[in-house]
Short mmCIF file of C-alpha atoms in Angstrom, two decimals:
data_model
loop_
_atom_site.label_atom_id
_atom_site.label_comp_id
_atom_site.label_asym_id
_atom_site.label_seq_id
_atom_site.Cartn_x
_atom_site.Cartn_y
_atom_site.Cartn_z
CA UNK O 1 -14.42 11.15 -16.39
CA UNK O 2 -12.07 13.88 -15.18
CA UNK O 3 -13.87 17.19 -15.00
CA UNK O 4 -12.65 20.32 -16.75
CA UNK O 5 -11.18 23.00 -14.56
CA UNK O 6 -11.21 26.76 -14.58
CA UNK O 7 -8.16 28.80 -13.72
CA UNK O 8 -7.24 28.13 -10.10
CA UNK O 9 -9.59 25.14 -9.79
CA UNK O 10 -8.49 21.57 -9.30
CA UNK O 11 -9.65 18.33 -10.85
CA UNK O 12 -10.52 15.45 -8.50
CA UNK O 13 -7.23 13.77 -9.36
CA UNK O 14 -5.23 16.94 -8.75
CA UNK O 15 -6.93 17.35 -5.37
CA UNK O 16 -6.09 13.77 -4.52
CA UNK O 17 -2.48 14.32 -5.57
CA UNK O 18 -2.20 17.35 -3.31
CA UNK O 19 -3.91 15.66 -0.35
CA UNK O 20 -2.42 12.19 -0.63
CA UNK O 21 0.81 12.89 -2.47
CA UNK O 22 0.99 9.45 -4.07
CA UNK O 23 2.32 9.34 -7.62
CA UNK O 24 1.67 5.58 -7.56
CA UNK O 25 -2.08 6.08 -7.28
CA UNK O 26 -2.03 8.88 -9.85
CA UNK O 27 -0.39 6.52 -12.35
CA UNK O 28 -3.04 3.90 -11.67
CA UNK O 29 -5.90 6.37 -12.06
CA UNK O 30 -4.44 7.97 -15.19
CA UNK O 31 -3.85 4.54 -16.68
CA UNK O 32 -7.40 3.53 -15.83
CA UNK O 33 -8.73 6.60 -17.60
CA UNK O 34 -6.69 5.80 -20.71
CA UNK O 35 -7.94 2.22 -20.67
CA UNK O 36 -11.58 3.32 -20.53
CA UNK O 37 -11.03 5.69 -23.46
CA UNK O 38 -9.36 2.93 -25.50
CA UNK O 39 -12.09 0.40 -24.77
CA UNK O 40 -14.83 2.96 -25.44
CA UNK O 41 -13.53 3.34 -29.00
CA UNK O 42 -12.87 -0.37 -29.53
CA UNK O 43 -9.14 0.10 -30.05
CA UNK O 44 -6.88 -2.87 -29.41
CA UNK O 45 -3.76 -2.85 -27.27
CA UNK O 46 -1.73 -3.54 -30.40
CA UNK O 47 -3.18 -0.55 -32.26
CA UNK O 48 -2.62 1.71 -29.27
CA UNK O 49 0.96 0.52 -28.96
CA UNK O 50 1.60 1.12 -32.65
CA UNK O 51 0.41 4.73 -32.30
CA UNK O 52 3.14 5.50 -29.76
CA UNK O 53 5.79 3.30 -31.39
CA UNK O 54 5.63 0.74 -28.59
CA UNK O 55 4.41 -2.79 -27.90
CA UNK O 56 0.99 -3.78 -26.66
CA UNK O 57 2.61 -4.87 -23.41
CA UNK O 58 3.75 -1.30 -22.73
CA UNK O 59 0.18 -0.07 -23.18
CA UNK O 60 -0.96 -2.74 -20.74
CA UNK O 61 1.65 -1.64 -18.18
CA UNK O 62 0.65 2.00 -18.65
CA UNK O 63 -3.01 1.18 -18.10
CA UNK O 64 -2.12 -0.69 -14.92
CA UNK O 65 -0.02 2.24 -13.68
CA UNK O 66 3.15 0.17 -13.56
CA UNK O 67 5.33 2.49 -15.63
CA UNK O 68 5.84 6.22 -15.93
CA UNK O 69 4.13 8.30 -18.61
CA UNK O 70 5.63 10.46 -21.35
CA UNK O 71 3.58 13.52 -22.29
CA UNK O 72 4.12 12.79 -25.99
CA UNK O 73 2.73 9.27 -25.62
CA UNK O 74 -0.33 10.50 -23.74
CA UNK O 75 -0.97 13.19 -26.38
CA UNK O 76 -0.78 10.62 -29.18
CA UNK O 77 -3.09 8.23 -27.34
CA UNK O 78 -5.64 10.95 -26.65
CA UNK O 79 -5.65 11.84 -30.34
CA UNK O 80 -6.13 8.18 -31.25
CA UNK O 81 -8.97 7.91 -28.73
CA UNK O 82 -10.76 10.93 -30.19
CA UNK O 83 -10.14 13.29 -27.29
CA UNK O 84 -9.80 16.59 -29.15
CA UNK O 85 -11.29 19.05 -26.66
CA UNK O 86 -8.40 21.20 -25.44
CA UNK O 87 -9.71 21.47 -21.89
CA UNK O 88 -10.18 17.72 -21.50
CA UNK O 89 -6.77 16.99 -23.02
CA UNK O 90 -5.04 19.50 -20.76
CA UNK O 91 -6.82 18.11 -17.72
CA UNK O 92 -5.27 14.71 -18.40
CA UNK O 93 -1.89 15.98 -19.56
CA UNK O 94 -1.50 18.12 -16.45
CA UNK O 95 -1.38 14.91 -14.44
CA UNK O 96 1.57 13.42 -16.30
CA UNK O 97 4.23 15.35 -14.38
CA UNK O 98 2.51 14.63 -11.07
CA UNK O 99 2.19 10.93 -11.90
CA UNK O 100 5.92 10.78 -12.68
CA UNK O 101 6.96 12.75 -9.61
CA UNK O 102 9.00 10.58 -7.24
CA UNK O 103 7.63 10.04 -3.75
CA UNK O 104 9.60 10.53 -0.55
CA UNK O 105 10.47 6.83 -0.56
CA UNK O 106 12.63 7.27 -3.65
CA UNK O 107 15.28 8.59 -1.27
CA UNK O 108 15.64 4.96 -0.26
CA UNK O 109 16.10 3.56 -3.77
CA UNK O 110 19.37 1.94 -2.75
CA UNK O 111 17.58 -0.44 -0.36
CA UNK O 112 14.02 -0.47 -1.70
CA UNK O 113 13.09 -3.33 -4.06
CA UNK O 114 10.87 -2.39 -6.99
CA UNK O 115 8.11 -4.77 -5.95
CA UNK O 116 7.79 -3.06 -2.57
CA UNK O 117 8.03 0.49 -3.90
CA UNK O 118 4.56 0.15 -5.42
CA UNK O 119 3.14 -0.94 -2.08
CA UNK O 120 4.47 2.11 -0.24
CA UNK O 121 2.85 4.38 -2.81
CA UNK O 122 -0.48 2.60 -2.37
CA UNK O 123 -0.13 2.62 1.41
CA UNK O 124 0.39 6.39 1.31
CA UNK O 125 -2.91 6.88 -0.53
CA UNK O 126 -5.04 4.31 1.31
CA UNK O 127 -7.88 5.38 3.59
CA UNK O 128 -8.19 1.94 5.19
CA UNK O 129 -5.57 -0.76 5.67
CA UNK O 130 -6.53 -4.19 7.00
CA UNK O 131 -3.85 -6.80 7.55
CA UNK O 132 -3.22 -10.20 9.05
CA UNK O 133 0.25 -11.08 10.35
CA UNK O 134 1.53 -14.43 11.51
CA UNK O 135 5.20 -14.04 12.34
CA UNK O 136 5.80 -10.36 13.02
CA UNK O 137 4.11 -7.28 14.41
CA UNK O 138 2.83 -5.27 11.39
CA UNK O 139 5.48 -2.88 10.08
CA UNK O 140 3.39 0.24 10.75
CA UNK O 141 3.17 -0.73 14.43
CA UNK O 142 6.79 -1.69 15.09
CA UNK O 143 9.27 0.08 17.35
CA UNK O 144 12.68 0.95 15.89
CA UNK O 145 14.40 -1.72 18.02
CA UNK O 146 11.92 -4.38 16.94
CA UNK O 147 12.30 -3.33 13.31
CA UNK O 148 16.08 -3.61 13.62
CA UNK O 149 15.71 -7.20 14.84
CA UNK O 150 13.37 -8.03 11.94
CA UNK O 151 15.74 -6.46 9.40
CA UNK O 152 18.70 -8.40 10.76
CA UNK O 153 16.80 -11.64 10.25
CA UNK O 154 16.35 -10.87 6.56
CA UNK O 155 19.80 -9.31 6.07
CA UNK O 156 22.16 -11.12 8.43
CA UNK O 157 25.22 -9.93 6.48
CA UNK O 158 24.07 -6.32 6.20
CA UNK O 159 26.40 -3.59 7.41
CA UNK O 160 25.16 -1.27 10.14
CA UNK O 161 24.56 1.71 7.83
CA UNK O 162 22.34 -0.40 5.57
CA UNK O 163 20.45 -1.85 8.54
CA UNK O 164 19.84 1.64 9.89
CA UNK O 165 18.53 2.89 6.54
CA UNK O 166 16.05 0.04 6.43
CA UNK O 167 14.92 0.92 9.94
CA UNK O 168 14.63 4.59 8.96
CA UNK O 169 12.48 3.66 5.96
CA UNK O 170 10.03 1.77 8.14
CA UNK O 171 9.87 4.58 10.66
CA UNK O 172 9.20 7.04 7.82
CA UNK O 173 6.30 4.88 6.64
CA UNK O 174 4.72 5.06 10.07
CA UNK O 175 4.30 8.83 9.84
CA UNK O 176 1.14 8.32 7.81
CA UNK O 177 -0.66 7.12 10.97
CA UNK O 178 -0.15 10.51 12.61
CA UNK O 179 -0.94 12.89 9.77
CA UNK O 180 -4.21 14.70 9.14
CA UNK O 181 -6.58 12.37 7.32
CA UNK O 182 -4.63 9.31 8.45
CA UNK O 183 -5.82 5.91 7.24
CA UNK O 184 -7.55 3.52 9.62
CA UNK O 185 -5.29 0.54 10.28
CA UNK O 186 -7.06 -2.62 11.43
CA UNK O 187 -4.60 -5.42 12.16
CA UNK O 188 -5.14 -9.01 13.26
CA UNK O 189 -1.92 -10.46 14.68
CA UNK O 190 -1.30 -14.07 15.58
CA UNK O 191 -0.49 -14.65 19.25
CA UNK O 192 2.76 -16.35 18.20
CA UNK O 193 4.09 -13.05 16.83
CA UNK O 194 3.52 -11.39 20.19
CA UNK O 195 5.05 -14.18 22.25
CA UNK O 196 8.16 -14.60 20.12
CA UNK O 197 10.85 -12.46 21.90
CA UNK O 198 12.33 -11.07 18.71
CA UNK O 199 15.40 -9.00 19.56
CA UNK O 200 15.34 -10.21 23.15
CA UNK O 201 13.13 -9.72 26.17
CA UNK O 202 13.68 -5.97 26.54
CA UNK O 203 12.97 -5.27 22.88
CA UNK O 204 9.76 -7.29 23.04
CA UNK O 205 8.64 -5.56 26.21
CA UNK O 206 9.14 -2.22 24.50
CA UNK O 207 7.16 -3.45 21.51
CA UNK O 208 4.20 -4.60 23.61
CA UNK O 209 4.20 -1.31 25.53
CA UNK O 210 4.22 0.52 22.19
CA UNK O 211 1.18 -1.45 21.00
CA UNK O 212 -0.69 -0.59 24.19
CA UNK O 213 -0.10 3.10 23.43
CA UNK O 214 -1.03 2.78 19.76
CA UNK O 215 -4.41 1.14 20.34
CA UNK O 216 -5.50 4.31 22.14
CA UNK O 217 -5.34 6.10 18.78
CA UNK O 218 -8.74 6.37 17.05
CA UNK O 219 -7.35 5.16 13.72
CA UNK O 220 -5.60 2.03 15.03
CA UNK O 221 -7.48 -1.20 15.77
CA UNK O 222 -5.67 -4.34 16.86
CA UNK O 223 -6.99 -7.84 17.42
CA UNK O 224 -5.05 -10.90 18.51
CA UNK O 225 -5.63 -14.37 17.10
CA UNK O 226 -5.17 -16.69 20.11
CA UNK O 227 -3.61 -20.13 20.07
CA UNK O 228 -6.95 -21.43 21.33
CA UNK O 229 -8.53 -20.60 17.98
CA UNK O 230 -6.72 -23.58 16.45
CA UNK O 231 -6.93 -23.55 12.67
CA UNK O 232 -8.44 -20.49 11.05
CA UNK O 233 -9.42 -18.94 7.72
CA UNK O 234 -6.01 -17.42 6.86
CA UNK O 235 -4.07 -20.66 6.75
CA UNK O 236 -2.31 -19.39 3.62
CA UNK O 237 -0.30 -16.72 5.44
CA UNK O 238 -0.18 -12.94 5.95
CA UNK O 239 -1.88 -10.44 3.65
CA UNK O 240 -3.07 -6.85 3.52
CA UNK O 241 -6.14 -5.23 1.97
CA UNK O 242 -5.95 -1.56 1.01
CA UNK O 243 -8.98 0.61 0.35
CA UNK O 244 -9.00 4.05 -1.28
CA UNK O 245 -11.40 6.97 -1.36
CA UNK O 246 -11.07 7.33 -5.12
CA UNK O 247 -14.08 5.81 -6.86
CA UNK O 248 -12.03 4.57 -9.80
CA UNK O 249 -9.50 2.70 -7.68
CA UNK O 250 -10.53 -0.78 -6.47
CA UNK O 251 -9.42 -2.39 -3.26
CA UNK O 252 -6.05 -4.11 -3.58
CA UNK O 253 -4.85 -7.26 -1.84
CA UNK O 254 -1.13 -7.36 -1.18
CA UNK O 255 0.69 -10.66 -0.69
CA UNK O 256 4.37 -10.37 0.14
CA UNK O 257 6.78 -13.17 -0.70
CA UNK O 258 10.46 -13.60 0.06
CA UNK O 259 11.76 -11.78 -3.01
CA UNK O 260 8.61 -10.47 -4.68
CA UNK O 261 4.98 -9.54 -4.10
CA UNK O 262 1.57 -10.17 -5.64
CA UNK O 263 -1.09 -7.49 -6.08
CA UNK O 264 -4.68 -8.68 -6.58
CA UNK O 265 -7.56 -6.44 -7.65
CA UNK O 266 -10.00 -8.78 -9.41
CA UNK O 267 -13.43 -8.92 -7.81
CA UNK O 268 -13.37 -12.68 -7.11
CA UNK O 269 -10.01 -12.40 -5.34
CA UNK O 270 -11.09 -9.35 -3.37
CA UNK O 271 -14.32 -11.00 -2.25
CA UNK O 272 -12.45 -14.07 -1.07
CA UNK O 273 -9.88 -12.14 0.94
CA UNK O 274 -12.50 -9.81 2.37
CA UNK O 275 -14.44 -12.84 3.57
CA UNK O 276 -11.28 -14.32 5.13
CA UNK O 277 -10.56 -11.03 6.91
CA UNK O 278 -14.08 -10.85 8.28
CA UNK O 279 -13.76 -14.43 9.56
CA UNK O 280 -10.43 -13.62 11.21
CA UNK O 281 -11.98 -10.65 13.02
CA UNK O 282 -14.77 -12.87 14.31
CA UNK O 283 -12.38 -15.62 15.46
CA UNK O 284 -9.85 -13.26 17.07
CA UNK O 285 -10.06 -11.89 20.60
CA UNK O 286 -12.56 -8.99 20.59
CA UNK O 287 -11.17 -5.48 20.24
CA UNK O 288 -12.48 -4.63 23.69
CA UNK O 289 -10.10 -7.23 25.20
CA UNK O 290 -6.97 -6.30 23.24
CA UNK O 291 -5.49 -4.04 25.88
CA UNK O 292 -5.92 -6.61 28.64
CA UNK O 293 -4.43 -9.35 26.45
CA UNK O 294 -1.38 -7.22 25.66
CA UNK O 295 -0.96 -6.40 29.34
CA UNK O 296 -1.09 -10.09 30.21
CA UNK O 297 1.51 -10.91 27.57
CA UNK O 298 3.70 -8.11 28.91
CA UNK O 299 3.44 -9.45 32.47
CA UNK O 300 4.42 -12.92 31.28
CA UNK O 301 7.65 -11.77 29.63
#
């Protein structure tokens, strides 16, 4: 439950909003709170939807944090759920504006697909990001030149201004690794991604040199899955697992597809992907040998 606040104090969610700045996570947490209140009183999605002149599907989307909130709707739902204490109501209502506040990435709405917008908001709020990549260096670890080569693969007809904006967006995302309270990024990258000279030999050399610098950072861990490993646990392709400090927010598995993405947060799915990630880390070259492996790859270019 969200605690009441005195003048000048902050609720846990308000503190998280100030520290993390992610409206995406605020929507998820506010929606989760509304869901618990609804279920506590045995109110159906249909009844909740009727109270705000909407469908049950809208209530479901609100509870999942996939749509914005209107203060009037939240007030009506709180009344329906029996929340009549002024302090408790205000504590929740004060989050509505923050949950609807656009993040910095909304400046890139012209190139940012809706399905990826949610991921950036979650990435901004994560305290731990674990990922496995098969074809490319993870986006948070790419150089601008490497990113440009990746973008051109996906948008071969794109004009230069559009290509540059996509590069700028990825570079902006990377700032989270350097901020105070930065998340810990643990990436396992297939050897093929590091041997493929994307963008040409010079671009790839710059990328490998960049990785060697990044692994010196305390919040960046990189492992390489060697060809010698043969088949391995992640035969299904790349994925990311995001973890958050907020108790009410579960880990989320992110699976990106060509024109969409899947977000998984059910316990069975999370357990399976966590087990796969642990297996990948065991099968990959040990962290202690990453620098030497990157240096060898660089020498072979």
